[in-house]
Short mmCIF file of C-alpha atoms in Angstrom, two decimals:
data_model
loop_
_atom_site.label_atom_id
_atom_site.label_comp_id
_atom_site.label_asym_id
_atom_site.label_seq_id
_atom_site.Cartn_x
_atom_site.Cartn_y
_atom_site.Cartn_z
CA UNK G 1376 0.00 0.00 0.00
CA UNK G 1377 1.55 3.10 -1.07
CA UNK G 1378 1.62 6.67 0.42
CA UNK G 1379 -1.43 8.30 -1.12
CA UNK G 1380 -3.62 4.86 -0.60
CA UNK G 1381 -2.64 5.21 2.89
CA UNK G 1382 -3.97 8.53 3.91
CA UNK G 1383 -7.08 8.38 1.56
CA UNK G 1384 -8.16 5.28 3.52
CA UNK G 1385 -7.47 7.20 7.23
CA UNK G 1386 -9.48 10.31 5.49
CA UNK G 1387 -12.68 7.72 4.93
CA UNK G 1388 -11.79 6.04 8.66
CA UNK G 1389 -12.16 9.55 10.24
CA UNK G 1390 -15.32 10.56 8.33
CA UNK G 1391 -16.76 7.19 9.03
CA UNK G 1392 -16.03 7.64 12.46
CA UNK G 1393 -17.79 11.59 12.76
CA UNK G 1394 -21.10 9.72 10.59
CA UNK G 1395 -21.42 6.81 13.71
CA UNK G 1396 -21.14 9.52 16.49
CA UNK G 1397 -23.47 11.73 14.74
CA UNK G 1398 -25.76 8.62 14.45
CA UNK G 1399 -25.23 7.75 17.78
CA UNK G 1400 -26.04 11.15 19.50
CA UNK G 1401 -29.11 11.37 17.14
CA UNK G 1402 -30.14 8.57 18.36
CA UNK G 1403 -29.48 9.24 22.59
CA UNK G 1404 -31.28 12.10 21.88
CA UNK G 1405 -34.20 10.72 20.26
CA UNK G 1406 -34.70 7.18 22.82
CA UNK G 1407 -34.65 9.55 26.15
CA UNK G 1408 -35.09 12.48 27.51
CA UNK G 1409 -32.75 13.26 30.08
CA UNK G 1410 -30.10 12.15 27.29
CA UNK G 1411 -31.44 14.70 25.21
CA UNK G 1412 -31.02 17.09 28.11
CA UNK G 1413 -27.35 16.44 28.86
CA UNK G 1414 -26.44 16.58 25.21
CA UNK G 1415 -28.04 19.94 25.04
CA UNK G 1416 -26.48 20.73 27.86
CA UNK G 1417 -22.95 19.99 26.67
CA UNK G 1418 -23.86 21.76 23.25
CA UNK G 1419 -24.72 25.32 24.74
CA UNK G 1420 -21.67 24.71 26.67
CA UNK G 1421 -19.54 24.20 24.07
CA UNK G 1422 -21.03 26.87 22.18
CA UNK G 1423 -20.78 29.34 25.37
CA UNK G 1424 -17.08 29.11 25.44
CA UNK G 1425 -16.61 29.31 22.08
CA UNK G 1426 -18.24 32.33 22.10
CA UNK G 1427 -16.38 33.65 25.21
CA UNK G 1428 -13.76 32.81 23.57
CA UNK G 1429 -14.37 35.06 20.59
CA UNK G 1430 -15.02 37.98 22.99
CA UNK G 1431 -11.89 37.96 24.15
CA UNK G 1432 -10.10 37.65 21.32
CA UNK G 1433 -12.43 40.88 19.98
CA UNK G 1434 -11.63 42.61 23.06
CA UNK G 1435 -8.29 41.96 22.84
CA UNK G 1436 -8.04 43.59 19.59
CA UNK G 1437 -9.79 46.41 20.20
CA UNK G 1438 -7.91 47.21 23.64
CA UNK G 1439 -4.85 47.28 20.93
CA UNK G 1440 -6.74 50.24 19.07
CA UNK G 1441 -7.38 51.66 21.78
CA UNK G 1442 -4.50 52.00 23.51
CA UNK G 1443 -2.97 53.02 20.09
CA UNK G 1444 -5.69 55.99 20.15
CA UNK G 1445 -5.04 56.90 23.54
CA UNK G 1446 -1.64 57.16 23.50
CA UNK G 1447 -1.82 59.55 20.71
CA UNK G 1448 -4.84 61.48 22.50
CA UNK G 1449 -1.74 61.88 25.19
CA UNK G 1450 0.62 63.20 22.96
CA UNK G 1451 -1.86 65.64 21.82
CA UNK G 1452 -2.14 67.31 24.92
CA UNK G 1453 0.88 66.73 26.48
CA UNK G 1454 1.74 69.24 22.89
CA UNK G 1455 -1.28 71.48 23.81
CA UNK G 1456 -0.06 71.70 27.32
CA UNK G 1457 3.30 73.06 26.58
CA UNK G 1458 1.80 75.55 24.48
CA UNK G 1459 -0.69 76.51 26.99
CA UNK G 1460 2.30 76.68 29.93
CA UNK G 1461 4.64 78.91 27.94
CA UNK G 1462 1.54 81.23 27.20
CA UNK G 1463 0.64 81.93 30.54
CA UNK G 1464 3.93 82.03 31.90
CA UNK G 1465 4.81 84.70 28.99
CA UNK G 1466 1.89 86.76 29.54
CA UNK G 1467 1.79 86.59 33.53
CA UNK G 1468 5.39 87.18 34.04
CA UNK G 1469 6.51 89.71 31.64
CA UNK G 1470 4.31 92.22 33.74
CA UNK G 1471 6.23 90.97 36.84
CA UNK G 1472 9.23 91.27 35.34
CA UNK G 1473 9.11 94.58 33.69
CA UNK G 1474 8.55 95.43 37.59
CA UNK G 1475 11.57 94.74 38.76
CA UNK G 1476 13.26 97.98 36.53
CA UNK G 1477 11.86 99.46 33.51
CA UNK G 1478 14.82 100.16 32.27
CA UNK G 1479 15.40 96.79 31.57
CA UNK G 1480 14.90 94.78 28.28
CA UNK G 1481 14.34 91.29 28.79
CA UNK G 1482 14.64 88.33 25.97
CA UNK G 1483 11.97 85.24 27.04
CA UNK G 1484 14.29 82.06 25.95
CA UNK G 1485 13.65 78.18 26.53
CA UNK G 1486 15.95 76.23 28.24
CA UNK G 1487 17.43 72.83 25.49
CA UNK G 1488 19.18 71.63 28.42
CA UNK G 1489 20.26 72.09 31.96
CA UNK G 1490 22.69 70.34 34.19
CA UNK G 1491 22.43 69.94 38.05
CA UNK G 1492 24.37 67.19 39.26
CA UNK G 1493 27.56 68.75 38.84
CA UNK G 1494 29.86 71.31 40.94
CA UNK G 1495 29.88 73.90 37.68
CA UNK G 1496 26.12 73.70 36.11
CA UNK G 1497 25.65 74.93 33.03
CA UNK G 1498 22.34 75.82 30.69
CA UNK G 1499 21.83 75.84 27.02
CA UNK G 1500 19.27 77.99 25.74
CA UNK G 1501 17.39 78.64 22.15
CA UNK G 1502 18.19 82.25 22.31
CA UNK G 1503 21.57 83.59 20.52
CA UNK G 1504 23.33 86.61 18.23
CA UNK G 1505 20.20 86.67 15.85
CA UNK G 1506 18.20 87.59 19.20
CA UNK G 1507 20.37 90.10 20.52
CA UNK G 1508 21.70 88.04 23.17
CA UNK G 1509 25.15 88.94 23.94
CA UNK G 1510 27.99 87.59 26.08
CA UNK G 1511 27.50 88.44 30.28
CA UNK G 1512 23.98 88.90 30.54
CA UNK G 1513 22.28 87.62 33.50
CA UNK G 1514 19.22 85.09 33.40
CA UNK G 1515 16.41 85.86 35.43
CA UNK G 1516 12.94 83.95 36.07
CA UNK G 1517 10.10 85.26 38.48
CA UNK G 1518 11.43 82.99 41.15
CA UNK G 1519 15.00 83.74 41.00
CA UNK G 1520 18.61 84.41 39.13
CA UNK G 1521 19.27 81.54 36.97
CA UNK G 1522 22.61 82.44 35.52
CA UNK G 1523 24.70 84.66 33.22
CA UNK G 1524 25.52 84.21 29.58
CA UNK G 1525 29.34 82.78 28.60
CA UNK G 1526 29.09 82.12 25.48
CA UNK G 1527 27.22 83.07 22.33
CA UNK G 1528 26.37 81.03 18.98
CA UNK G 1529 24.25 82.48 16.56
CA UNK G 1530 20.62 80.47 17.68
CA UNK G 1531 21.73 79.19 20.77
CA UNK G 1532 23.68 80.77 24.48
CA UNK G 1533 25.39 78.47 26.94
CA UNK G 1534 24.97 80.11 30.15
CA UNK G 1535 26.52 79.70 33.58
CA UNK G 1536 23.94 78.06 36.01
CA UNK G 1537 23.74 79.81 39.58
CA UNK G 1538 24.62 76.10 40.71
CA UNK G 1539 28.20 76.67 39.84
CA UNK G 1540 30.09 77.12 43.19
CA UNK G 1541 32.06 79.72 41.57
CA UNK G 1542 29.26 81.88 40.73
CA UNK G 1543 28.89 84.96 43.46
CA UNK G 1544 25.68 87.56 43.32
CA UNK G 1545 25.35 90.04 45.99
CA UNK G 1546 22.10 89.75 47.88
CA UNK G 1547 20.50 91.40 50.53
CA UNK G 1548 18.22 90.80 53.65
CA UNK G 1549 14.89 92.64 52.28
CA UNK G 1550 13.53 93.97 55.71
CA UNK G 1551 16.60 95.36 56.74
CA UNK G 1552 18.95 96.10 53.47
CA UNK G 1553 22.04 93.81 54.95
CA UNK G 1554 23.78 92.48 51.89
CA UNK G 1555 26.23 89.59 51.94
CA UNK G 1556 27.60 87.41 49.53
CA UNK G 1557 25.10 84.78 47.75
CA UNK G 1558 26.52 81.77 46.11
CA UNK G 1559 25.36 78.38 45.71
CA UNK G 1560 26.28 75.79 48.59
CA UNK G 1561 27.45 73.16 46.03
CA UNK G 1562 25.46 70.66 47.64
CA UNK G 1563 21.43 70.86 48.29
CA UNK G 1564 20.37 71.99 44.24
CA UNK G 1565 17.36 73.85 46.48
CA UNK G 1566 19.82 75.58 49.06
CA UNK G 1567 22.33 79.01 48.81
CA UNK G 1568 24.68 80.42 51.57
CA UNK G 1569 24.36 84.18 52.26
CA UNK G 1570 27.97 85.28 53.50
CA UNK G 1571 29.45 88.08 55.75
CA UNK G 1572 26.64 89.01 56.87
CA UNK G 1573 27.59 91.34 59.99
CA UNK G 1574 27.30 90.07 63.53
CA UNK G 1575 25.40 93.26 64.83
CA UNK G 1576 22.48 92.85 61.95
CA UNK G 1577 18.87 91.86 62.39
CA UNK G 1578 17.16 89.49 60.66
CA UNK G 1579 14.77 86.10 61.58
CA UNK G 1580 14.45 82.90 59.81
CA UNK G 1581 11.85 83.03 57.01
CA UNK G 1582 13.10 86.42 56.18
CA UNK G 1583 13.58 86.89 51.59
CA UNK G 1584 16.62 87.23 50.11
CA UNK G 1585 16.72 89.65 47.12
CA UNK G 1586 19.07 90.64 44.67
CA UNK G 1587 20.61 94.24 45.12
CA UNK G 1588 20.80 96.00 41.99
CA UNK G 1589 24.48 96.58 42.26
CA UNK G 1590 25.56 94.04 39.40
CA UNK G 1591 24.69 95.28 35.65
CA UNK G 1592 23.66 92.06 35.05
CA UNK G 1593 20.53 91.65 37.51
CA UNK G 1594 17.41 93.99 38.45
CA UNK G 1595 17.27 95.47 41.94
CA UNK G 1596 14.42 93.50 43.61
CA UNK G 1597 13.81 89.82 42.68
CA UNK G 1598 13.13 87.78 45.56
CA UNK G 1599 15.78 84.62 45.85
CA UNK G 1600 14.45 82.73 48.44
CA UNK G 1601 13.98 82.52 52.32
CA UNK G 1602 16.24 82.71 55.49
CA UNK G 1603 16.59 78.47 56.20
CA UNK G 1604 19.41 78.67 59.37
CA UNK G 1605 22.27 80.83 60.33
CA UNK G 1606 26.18 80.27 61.95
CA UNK G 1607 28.38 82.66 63.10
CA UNK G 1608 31.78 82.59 62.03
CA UNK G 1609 34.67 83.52 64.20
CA UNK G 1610 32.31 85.95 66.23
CA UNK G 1611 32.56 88.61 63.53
CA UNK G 1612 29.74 87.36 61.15
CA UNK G 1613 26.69 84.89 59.39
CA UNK G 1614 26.49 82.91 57.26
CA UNK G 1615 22.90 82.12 56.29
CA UNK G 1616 21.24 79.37 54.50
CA UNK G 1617 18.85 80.00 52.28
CA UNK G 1618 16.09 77.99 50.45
CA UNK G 1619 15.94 79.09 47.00
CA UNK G 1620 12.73 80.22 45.45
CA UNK G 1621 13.62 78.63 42.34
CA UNK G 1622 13.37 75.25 41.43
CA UNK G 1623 16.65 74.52 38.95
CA UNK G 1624 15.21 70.51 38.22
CA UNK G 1625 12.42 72.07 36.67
CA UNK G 1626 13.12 74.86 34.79
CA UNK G 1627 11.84 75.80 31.23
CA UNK G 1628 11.09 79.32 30.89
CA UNK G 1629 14.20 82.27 31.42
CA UNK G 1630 14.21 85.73 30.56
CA UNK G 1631 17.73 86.94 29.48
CA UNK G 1632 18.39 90.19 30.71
CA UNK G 1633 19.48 93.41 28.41
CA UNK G 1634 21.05 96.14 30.03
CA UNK G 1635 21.47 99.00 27.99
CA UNK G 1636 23.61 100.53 30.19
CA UNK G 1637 25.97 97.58 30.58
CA UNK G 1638 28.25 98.82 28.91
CA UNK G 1639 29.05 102.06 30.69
CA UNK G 1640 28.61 100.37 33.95
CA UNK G 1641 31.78 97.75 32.82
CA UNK G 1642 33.49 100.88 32.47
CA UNK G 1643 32.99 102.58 35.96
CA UNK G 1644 33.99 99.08 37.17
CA UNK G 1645 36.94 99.12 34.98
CA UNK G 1646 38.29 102.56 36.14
CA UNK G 1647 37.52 101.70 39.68
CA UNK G 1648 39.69 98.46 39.64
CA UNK G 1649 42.42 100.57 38.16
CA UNK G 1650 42.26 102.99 41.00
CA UNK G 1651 43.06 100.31 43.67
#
């Protein structure tokens, strides 16, 4: 018996075979009636979890879509929400930061990138030549100083980050006008040290820290942050902590600050350093 005589005889065994059990059920059925009722019974059965099992599979393929859709519904507004955060922050800062002097121009830039984890921080922003932005202007938000610019391409500025332990502002105590040196601790990315601050001045912990006005590259008047803890130093001085207003691991909106009278104030410095 060869190959193909082989498998046409199994085909006729196996159809045979479904004829007698057809047969047979028809014939349970038929000759009683609780049979009947079992076989019935097995039938919607079967046919339940075939069905079930059809859901599913439906289900499954429309939870596929669906997630599909959804995650693009979250792109959408994740889009629309950016849009809608750099509007309001545009429109309900630049009154609050034409405030601070009106002599001041200010250039609203995005930040590409900004480091934090590092001793010397630095920030890249989308703002460069093209825009006006030149080299040693200071970076301001509503909540704080943010930096100064180093270097200049023509679309793009790196900028010095406050968080650069080499960076020094001078600040003052608001109530009472004590200024001191503010840098950043190089530590706590939420935390500055106000220095040489006089033994004999007056001040209380939750007092602001402001900037003074007496760099070019920063407006008189922008509130830094709060009065954390305080040490004196050899008897003759504090230094404060102080918990910045600003919060550097989320920051996406800067105003660049233009000076026109940058210039003139280098110069004043200039001559004065030659005097000494």
């Amino acid at each position: 018996m060869n190959r193909r005589t082989s498998t046409y005889t199994a085909l006729v065994s196996l159809l045979v075979f479904i004829l007698i059990e057809g047969l047979s059920l028809l014939l349970v059925s038929r000759n009683g009636a609780i049979q009947r009722y079992k076989l019935m019974s097995g039938i919607r059965n079967i046919q339940t979890l075939i069905w079930n099992k059809g859901e599913n599979a439906r289900y499954f393929m429309s939870l596929k879509e669906t997630n599909r859709q959804l995650e693009e519904e979250n792109i959408r507004l994740v889009k629309e929400l950016e849009k809608y955060k750099s509007f309001a922050y545009k429109h309900t800062s630049d009154s609050v930061i034409q405030a601070y002097n009106p002599e001041f121009k200010y250039i609203p830039a995005i930040v590409i990138k900004n480091s934090t984890n590092r001793r010397h921080n630095y920030i890249i922003l989308d703002k460069g030549e093209q825009d006006g932005v030149t080299q040693d202007m200071g970076i301001i938000t509503p909540s704080g100083v943010v930096g100064y610019i180093h270097s200049v391409g023509k679309k793009h500025s790196l900028a010095v980050s406050f968080l650069d332990v080499d960076n020094t502002i001078t600040a003052i105590i608001k109530k009472s006008g004590t200024f001191g040196t503010f840098s950043w601790n190089g530590r706590n990315i939420g935390e500055a040290s106000l220095r040489e601050i006089p033994i004999h001045s007056t001040f209380s912990i939750g007092d602001t820290i402001t900037t003074s006005g007496y760099s070019a590259m920063y407006p008189k008047g922008i509130d830094l942050g709060v009065i954390k803890s305080s040490q004196s130093v050899g008897g003759t001085s504090f230094d404060l902590t102080v918990s910045l207003f600003e919060d550097f691991s989320n920051l996406h909106y800067v105003y660049i600050v233009d000076n026109p009278n940058n210039l003139e104030f280098k110069n004043f410095i200039n001559k004065e350093e030659n005097l000494q």
